[in-house]
Short mmCIF file of C-alpha atoms and ligand atoms in Angstrom, two decimals:
data_model
loop_
_atom_site.label_atom_id
_atom_site.label_comp_id
_atom_site.label_asym_id
_atom_site.label_seq_id
_atom_site.Cartn_x
_atom_site.Cartn_y
_atom_site.Cartn_z
CA MET A 4 34.08 -5.46 -15.06
CA LYS A 5 32.21 -2.23 -14.38
CA PHE A 6 33.48 0.91 -16.11
CA PHE A 7 33.38 4.16 -14.15
CA LEU A 8 34.39 7.57 -15.46
CA ASP A 9 36.89 9.42 -13.28
CA THR A 10 35.70 12.97 -13.92
CA ALA A 11 33.23 15.56 -12.65
CA ASN A 12 32.99 17.29 -16.03
CA LEU A 13 29.42 17.19 -17.32
CA ASP A 14 30.29 17.31 -21.03
CA GLU A 15 32.70 14.41 -20.64
CA LEU A 16 30.11 12.47 -18.68
CA LYS A 17 27.39 13.08 -21.28
CA LYS A 18 29.72 11.94 -24.05
CA GLY A 19 30.84 8.80 -22.20
CA ALA A 20 27.31 7.95 -21.00
CA SER A 21 25.97 8.18 -24.57
CA TRP A 22 27.99 5.05 -25.47
CA GLY A 23 25.91 2.93 -23.07
CA ILE A 24 28.84 1.32 -21.26
CA VAL A 25 29.40 3.59 -18.26
CA ASP A 26 28.31 2.09 -14.94
CA GLY A 27 29.26 4.85 -12.52
CA VAL A 28 31.40 7.88 -11.75
CA THR A 29 34.21 8.67 -9.33
CA THR A 30 35.03 12.20 -8.26
CA ASN A 31 37.52 13.62 -5.81
CA PRO A 32 38.07 17.13 -4.39
CA THR A 33 40.51 17.98 -7.21
CA LEU A 34 38.01 16.98 -9.93
CA ILE A 35 35.07 18.79 -8.24
CA ALA A 36 37.16 21.95 -7.69
CA LYS A 37 37.99 22.07 -11.42
CA GLU A 38 34.29 22.49 -12.25
CA GLY A 39 33.81 25.48 -9.91
CA ARG A 40 30.37 24.58 -8.46
CA PRO A 41 29.38 23.56 -4.92
CA ILE A 42 29.81 19.81 -4.54
CA GLU A 43 26.09 19.19 -3.85
CA ASP A 44 25.09 20.85 -7.15
CA GLN A 45 27.80 19.12 -9.16
CA ILE A 46 26.99 15.68 -7.75
CA ARG A 47 23.26 16.18 -8.33
CA MET A 48 23.93 17.05 -11.99
CA ILE A 49 26.20 14.02 -12.36
CA CYS A 50 23.45 11.80 -10.92
CA ASP A 51 21.10 13.10 -13.62
CA ILE A 52 23.53 11.98 -16.35
CA VAL A 53 24.76 8.59 -15.11
CA ASP A 54 22.52 6.06 -13.39
CA GLY A 55 24.99 4.16 -11.22
CA ASP A 56 27.28 4.53 -8.23
CA ILE A 57 28.54 8.12 -7.96
CA SER A 58 31.42 8.65 -5.53
CA ALA A 59 31.54 11.96 -3.64
CA GLU A 60 34.46 12.56 -1.30
CA VAL A 61 34.49 14.11 2.17
CA VAL A 62 37.06 16.81 2.91
CA ALA A 63 36.92 16.67 6.73
CA THR A 64 39.94 14.96 8.25
CA GLU A 65 38.57 13.86 11.63
CA ALA A 66 36.16 10.98 12.06
CA ALA A 67 33.16 12.79 13.59
CA PRO A 68 33.00 15.61 10.99
CA MET A 69 33.69 13.04 8.24
CA VAL A 70 30.64 11.07 9.36
CA ARG A 71 28.51 14.22 9.38
CA GLU A 72 29.75 15.19 5.92
CA GLY A 73 29.24 11.65 4.68
CA ARG A 74 25.61 11.66 5.84
CA GLN A 75 25.03 14.98 4.03
CA LEU A 76 26.60 13.70 0.81
CA ALA A 77 24.55 10.49 0.98
CA ARG A 78 21.37 12.57 1.21
CA ILE A 79 22.03 14.23 -2.19
CA HIS A 80 20.90 11.16 -4.17
CA LYS A 81 20.33 7.44 -3.58
CA ASN A 82 23.24 6.59 -5.91
CA VAL A 83 25.84 8.54 -3.96
CA VAL A 84 28.70 6.50 -2.50
CA VAL A 85 30.63 8.43 0.15
CA LYS A 86 34.39 8.49 -0.34
CA CYS A 87 36.64 8.51 2.76
CA PRO A 88 40.44 8.55 2.77
CA LEU A 89 42.46 5.65 4.09
CA THR A 90 43.52 7.21 7.39
CA ARG A 91 42.69 6.11 10.93
CA ASP A 92 39.88 8.65 11.03
CA GLY A 93 38.74 7.63 7.55
CA ILE A 94 38.52 3.99 8.61
CA ARG A 95 36.60 4.92 11.79
CA ALA A 96 34.19 7.00 9.70
CA THR A 97 33.86 4.15 7.18
CA SER A 98 32.97 1.71 9.93
CA GLU A 99 30.35 4.08 11.36
CA LEU A 100 28.80 5.08 8.04
CA SER A 101 28.72 1.44 6.85
CA LYS A 102 26.88 0.40 10.01
CA GLU A 103 24.28 3.07 9.19
CA GLY A 104 23.85 1.52 5.73
CA ILE A 105 25.73 4.30 3.92
CA ARG A 106 27.99 2.88 1.21
CA VAL A 107 31.63 3.95 1.45
CA ASN A 108 34.41 3.97 -1.13
CA VAL A 109 37.73 4.03 0.74
CA THR A 110 40.21 6.00 -1.33
CA LEU A 111 43.95 6.68 -1.44
CA CYS A 112 44.82 3.00 -0.94
CA PHE A 113 48.44 2.16 -1.68
CA SER A 114 48.98 -1.16 0.11
CA ALA A 115 47.30 -4.53 0.63
CA ALA A 116 47.38 -3.92 4.40
CA GLN A 117 45.33 -0.75 3.91
CA ALA A 118 42.87 -2.64 1.71
CA LEU A 119 42.43 -5.23 4.46
CA LEU A 120 41.61 -2.45 6.95
CA ALA A 121 38.98 -1.01 4.60
CA ALA A 122 37.30 -4.40 4.09
CA LYS A 123 37.23 -5.00 7.84
CA ALA A 124 35.56 -1.59 8.30
CA GLY A 125 32.79 -2.71 5.94
CA ALA A 126 33.77 -0.61 2.92
CA TYR A 127 31.57 -1.03 -0.14
CA ILE A 128 34.51 -0.20 -2.43
CA ILE A 129 38.29 -0.01 -2.02
CA SER A 130 40.22 2.21 -4.42
CA PRO A 131 43.88 1.25 -4.96
CA PHE A 132 45.64 3.92 -7.07
CA ILE A 133 47.59 1.90 -9.59
CA GLY A 134 49.05 4.75 -11.67
CA ARG A 135 50.37 6.55 -8.62
CA VAL A 136 51.92 3.31 -7.31
CA ASP A 137 53.65 2.86 -10.69
CA ASP A 138 54.87 6.48 -10.46
CA THR A 139 56.82 5.59 -7.32
CA GLY A 140 58.60 2.69 -9.06
CA TRP A 141 56.44 -0.03 -7.42
CA ASN A 142 53.96 -2.23 -9.24
CA GLY A 143 50.36 -1.03 -9.14
CA MET A 144 49.01 -4.22 -10.72
CA GLU A 145 50.74 -6.39 -8.15
CA LEU A 146 48.79 -4.44 -5.55
CA ILE A 147 45.49 -5.24 -7.31
CA ARG A 148 46.42 -8.94 -7.54
CA ASN A 149 47.30 -9.08 -3.85
CA ILE A 150 44.04 -7.43 -2.80
CA VAL A 151 42.03 -9.80 -5.03
CA THR A 152 43.75 -12.80 -3.37
CA ILE A 153 43.28 -11.50 0.17
CA TYR A 154 39.62 -10.62 -0.32
CA ARG A 155 38.96 -14.03 -1.91
CA ASN A 156 40.75 -15.82 0.94
CA TYR A 157 38.34 -14.34 3.46
CA GLY A 158 35.21 -13.81 1.39
CA PHE A 159 35.20 -10.02 1.81
CA ARG A 160 32.46 -8.46 -0.30
CA THR A 161 34.21 -5.10 -0.71
CA GLN A 162 34.51 -4.32 -4.43
CA ILE A 163 37.98 -3.60 -5.78
CA LEU A 164 38.06 -0.47 -7.92
CA ALA A 165 41.25 0.06 -9.90
CA ALA A 166 41.80 3.83 -9.73
CA SER A 167 44.44 6.15 -11.14
CA ILE A 168 44.22 4.29 -14.45
CA ARG A 169 46.36 6.01 -17.08
CA THR A 170 46.40 3.64 -20.06
CA PRO A 171 44.22 1.03 -21.83
CA ASN A 172 46.72 -1.58 -20.68
CA HIS A 173 45.98 -0.67 -17.06
CA VAL A 174 42.31 -1.51 -17.78
CA ILE A 175 43.13 -4.89 -19.34
CA GLU A 176 45.61 -5.86 -16.64
CA ALA A 177 43.18 -4.85 -13.89
CA ALA A 178 40.44 -6.91 -15.55
CA LEU A 179 42.78 -9.92 -15.81
CA ALA A 180 43.66 -9.52 -12.14
CA GLY A 181 39.97 -9.60 -11.21
CA ALA A 182 39.24 -5.97 -10.24
CA HIS A 183 35.46 -5.49 -10.09
CA ILE A 184 35.58 -1.90 -11.37
CA GLY A 185 37.97 0.25 -13.38
CA THR A 186 37.64 4.02 -13.15
CA MET A 187 39.28 6.00 -15.91
CA PRO A 188 39.41 9.41 -17.55
CA LEU A 189 37.27 9.78 -20.69
CA LYS A 190 40.48 9.85 -22.76
CA VAL A 191 41.37 6.30 -21.67
CA LEU A 192 37.81 5.03 -22.24
CA GLU A 193 37.98 6.44 -25.79
CA MET A 194 41.33 4.73 -26.36
CA LEU A 195 39.77 1.32 -25.59
CA PHE A 196 37.80 1.51 -28.84
CA HIS A 197 40.79 1.96 -31.12
CA HIS A 198 42.41 -0.71 -33.23
CA PRO A 199 44.04 0.03 -36.61
CA LEU A 200 42.78 -3.28 -38.06
CA THR A 201 39.18 -2.33 -37.21
CA ASP A 202 39.58 0.95 -39.15
CA LYS A 203 41.37 -0.78 -42.03
CA GLY A 204 38.84 -3.63 -42.19
CA LEU A 205 35.84 -1.32 -42.14
CA ASP A 206 37.36 0.88 -44.81
CA GLN A 207 37.82 -2.18 -47.05
CA PHE A 208 34.28 -3.52 -46.40
CA LEU A 209 32.74 -0.17 -47.33
CA LYS A 210 34.90 0.18 -50.47
CA ASP A 211 33.96 -3.34 -51.67
CA TRP A 212 30.29 -2.68 -50.95
CA ALA A 213 30.30 0.67 -52.74
CA LYS A 214 32.11 -0.80 -55.77
CA VAL A 215 29.49 -3.51 -56.41
CA TYR A 216 26.36 -1.57 -55.54
CA GLN A 217 27.41 1.63 -57.25
CA GLU A 218 28.26 -0.40 -60.37
CA ALA A 219 24.87 -2.18 -60.09
CA SER A 220 23.00 1.09 -59.83
CA VAL A 221 24.90 2.51 -62.85
CA ALA A 222 24.15 -0.68 -64.87
CA GLY A 223 20.48 -0.69 -63.77
O1 G3P B 324 39.99 9.49 -8.43
C1 G3P B 324 41.29 9.17 -8.08
C2 G3P B 324 42.21 8.78 -9.17
O2 G3P B 324 41.69 7.95 -10.11
C3 G3P B 324 43.32 9.67 -9.47
O3 G3P B 324 44.02 9.41 -10.66
O4 G3P B 324 45.63 9.99 -12.43
O5 G3P B 324 45.23 11.61 -10.53
O6 G3P B 324 46.48 9.49 -10.16
P1 G3P B 324 45.41 10.17 -10.97
#
């Protein structure tokens, strides 16, 4: 499973990237707006930190301007993946951009039917939002499982990116379901490291080590 960071914040990206396990980055208009820079500058800086797929989202809502914006975003850096929303226009733009060889991440996916449309349009990535599905009282993980089954049934090569991940358990469940990628806030990535028995065990190892070797150095 590839791990992406779901943030446009450079400090968070530097911190996460320093651990050597981050494969890419997803951004959206909300995350870019938080950082206060033009999208081209922010995406370029992100590309300098993480060497992997970097999603940059269009804000146009009609197909033709979306395609134009997508081409501009793709020109920023070879690692940019253009993000289009799962609307009729977004799917038309995805189909056109994909035919031009521009990789598209189709975002705001909330149903298996929508995921099927994205795969048929040639999407490189589909982004089902599991946390937001859970928020509505439905089951986000069921959505991932259904998309995995449908894509396998037909051999679609579109990668399934579990988005709107809120907890470490979302990551594990998405991995068990077969999602290719999980994108998560830095906070969730940090939480994956934690286990009380790791801390307790390490503490004991170091105490035992110090006891013997400190005693040896005193005796010697
Ligand atoms: O990038 C989209 C996504 O991951 C949003 O997550 O927590 O705002 O639902 P969230």
